[in-house]
Amino acid sequence: MKAVTLLGSTGSIGVSTLNVLSLHPEKYSVYALTANRSVDVMFEQCQQFNPKIAVMLDEQAAETLANKLKGVSSNTEVLSGEQALVQVAESHDVDYVMAAIVGAAGLLPTLAAAKSGKHILLANKEALVMSGGLFMREVEANHATLLPVDSEHNAIWQCLPVGQQQQYHYDGRGVRKIVLTASGGPFRDYDIADLEHVTPEQAVAHPNWSMGQKISVDSATMMNKGLEVIEAHWLFGMASNQIEVLLHRQSIIHSMVDYIDGSMLAQMGNPDMRTPIANALAWPERIDSGVAPLNLAAAGRLDFAVADYEHFPCLALAYQALDAGGTSTAILNAANEVAVDAFLNKQLKYTGIAQVNEQVLTSLSASSGDTLQQILDDDFQARELAKALIV
Ligand code: NAD
Ligand code: MG
């Protein structure tokens, strides 16, 4: 029986994870659930999964939850605040930590899971984008196991030779490059001139995947794919010129590994995050995820095309930041979080997201990123500059 802490349980990944866990009560128990402030969803989840601890980041929300739970004689303990997130990620009672908080807010608890040698199921790509070098050093030094949940990285993980997935270095695996597939999001067929007036409602309506708001906007701009390029660099030890992005509108091939003998291995499946979640939970074994089997005859065809930087400037910015190194990727990530938030609140045009990201990335000078303090300082500066540019 493995005890699981689920950081971000009320979100899209969190709900899918609980869905998979509910199919295997004999294998997994829920130690802690955490959320920002969604009390009603958390209350339901506590009643169904009876965690030892529930954490609400927001103190007021924690109080409301505690009162509601008292009303149903629940024995779940309710905590609040950032330190409580860290506490349930590093607790000795926990085996597996699902890192599914969105954005930079997930960094500290995910880092705590790495430092305490947990089996980490990583959805929160922003943690690696912000602090890849530091994070991977903690993983290696503390013998944590890092399992990618992001569908592309989980696909690559599955296509790498068994026993070599956790070598965070490229040498010796016979890999020429890795190919991240991208659906291209809801605007892939739009003329560039028409992007200026697209709305948040249109941007979050992804053609193939159902996801949280922030990552849905990132999928439309392809900043998400850019963050995934950076994530792949750290997870698999590949240089930026060995990581390619390919448009594939059906989202059936989730990514590929190209070997030096001419073989290209792909992982396929229906676009449903329960597959990579179940894969990461059960690795190296396999468990039922609840996802329907892939019907290729019904899918009919698979299309591929080159991703064009003029249409998706955020993708080019991610490669630029990765090549610049240090805290450049943290700076880009922070600017993007502020810009996406402003777009969702109708304070910034869609095309303004790439403009803000580029201006912040090129105006600030990055530091080495060797310490957490440097990373957090540069993240803060980038947010301040992005906010100033938007106003
Ligand atoms: P979401 O917005 O649906 O859920 C986010 C969760 O984090 C919620 O439980 C929320 O309460 C919590 N949260 C938000 N802000 C917080 C804060 N400041 N402190 C503590 N908790 C906070 O997001 P999602 O789509 O589930 O994505 C979660 C992560 O997984 C993201 O990093 C995303 O990039 C990654 N991811 C998501 C998908 C997907 O299909 N949704 C796929 C791949 C990767
Ligand atoms: Mg992905």
Short mmCIF file of N, CA and C and ligand atoms in Angstrom, two decimals, residues 125 149-153 181 209 211 215 219 224-225 228 231 254 273, ligand 2:
data_model
loop_
_atom_site.label_atom_id
_atom_site.label_comp_id
_atom_site.label_asym_id
_atom_site.label_seq_id
_atom_site.Cartn_x
_atom_site.Cartn_y
_atom_site.Cartn_z
N LYS A 125 5.16 21.37 -14.44
CA LYS A 125 6.37 21.59 -15.26
C LYS A 125 7.08 22.88 -14.88
N VAL A 149 4.60 13.13 -15.61
CA VAL A 149 3.16 12.96 -15.83
C VAL A 149 2.72 13.73 -17.08
N ASP A 150 3.42 14.81 -17.40
CA ASP A 150 3.11 15.55 -18.62
C ASP A 150 3.08 14.51 -19.75
N SER A 151 2.04 14.52 -20.57
CA SER A 151 1.81 13.39 -21.48
C SER A 151 2.99 13.17 -22.44
N GLU A 152 3.60 14.28 -22.90
CA GLU A 152 4.72 14.15 -23.84
C GLU A 152 5.91 13.48 -23.17
N HIS A 153 6.21 13.92 -21.95
CA HIS A 153 7.39 13.41 -21.24
C HIS A 153 7.16 12.00 -20.75
N THR A 181 5.30 16.15 -29.63
CA THR A 181 4.19 16.50 -30.50
C THR A 181 3.34 17.58 -29.84
N TRP A 209 -7.88 18.33 -25.55
CA TRP A 209 -7.65 18.05 -24.14
C TRP A 209 -8.54 18.94 -23.27
N MET A 211 -8.35 20.82 -19.76
CA MET A 211 -7.26 21.16 -18.82
C MET A 211 -7.62 22.43 -18.05
N ILE A 215 -2.88 26.42 -18.40
CA ILE A 215 -2.23 25.56 -19.39
C ILE A 215 -3.01 25.56 -20.71
N SER A 219 -1.33 26.40 -24.18
CA SER A 219 -1.40 25.49 -25.33
C SER A 219 -1.74 26.27 -26.59
N ASN A 224 3.18 26.52 -23.78
CA ASN A 224 3.19 25.21 -23.10
C ASN A 224 4.23 24.30 -23.74
N LYS A 225 4.27 24.24 -25.06
CA LYS A 225 5.25 23.36 -25.72
C LYS A 225 6.65 23.87 -25.44
N GLU A 228 7.63 22.78 -22.19
CA GLU A 228 7.88 21.33 -22.26
C GLU A 228 9.25 21.02 -22.88
N GLU A 231 11.44 21.48 -20.00
CA GLU A 231 11.21 20.34 -19.09
C GLU A 231 11.94 19.10 -19.62
N HIS A 254 1.78 10.88 -28.53
CA HIS A 254 2.05 11.86 -27.47
C HIS A 254 3.48 12.35 -27.45
N MET A 273 -5.47 12.40 -19.63
CA MET A 273 -4.33 12.42 -18.71
C MET A 273 -4.31 11.24 -17.74
MG MG B 2 1.92 18.27 -22.10
#
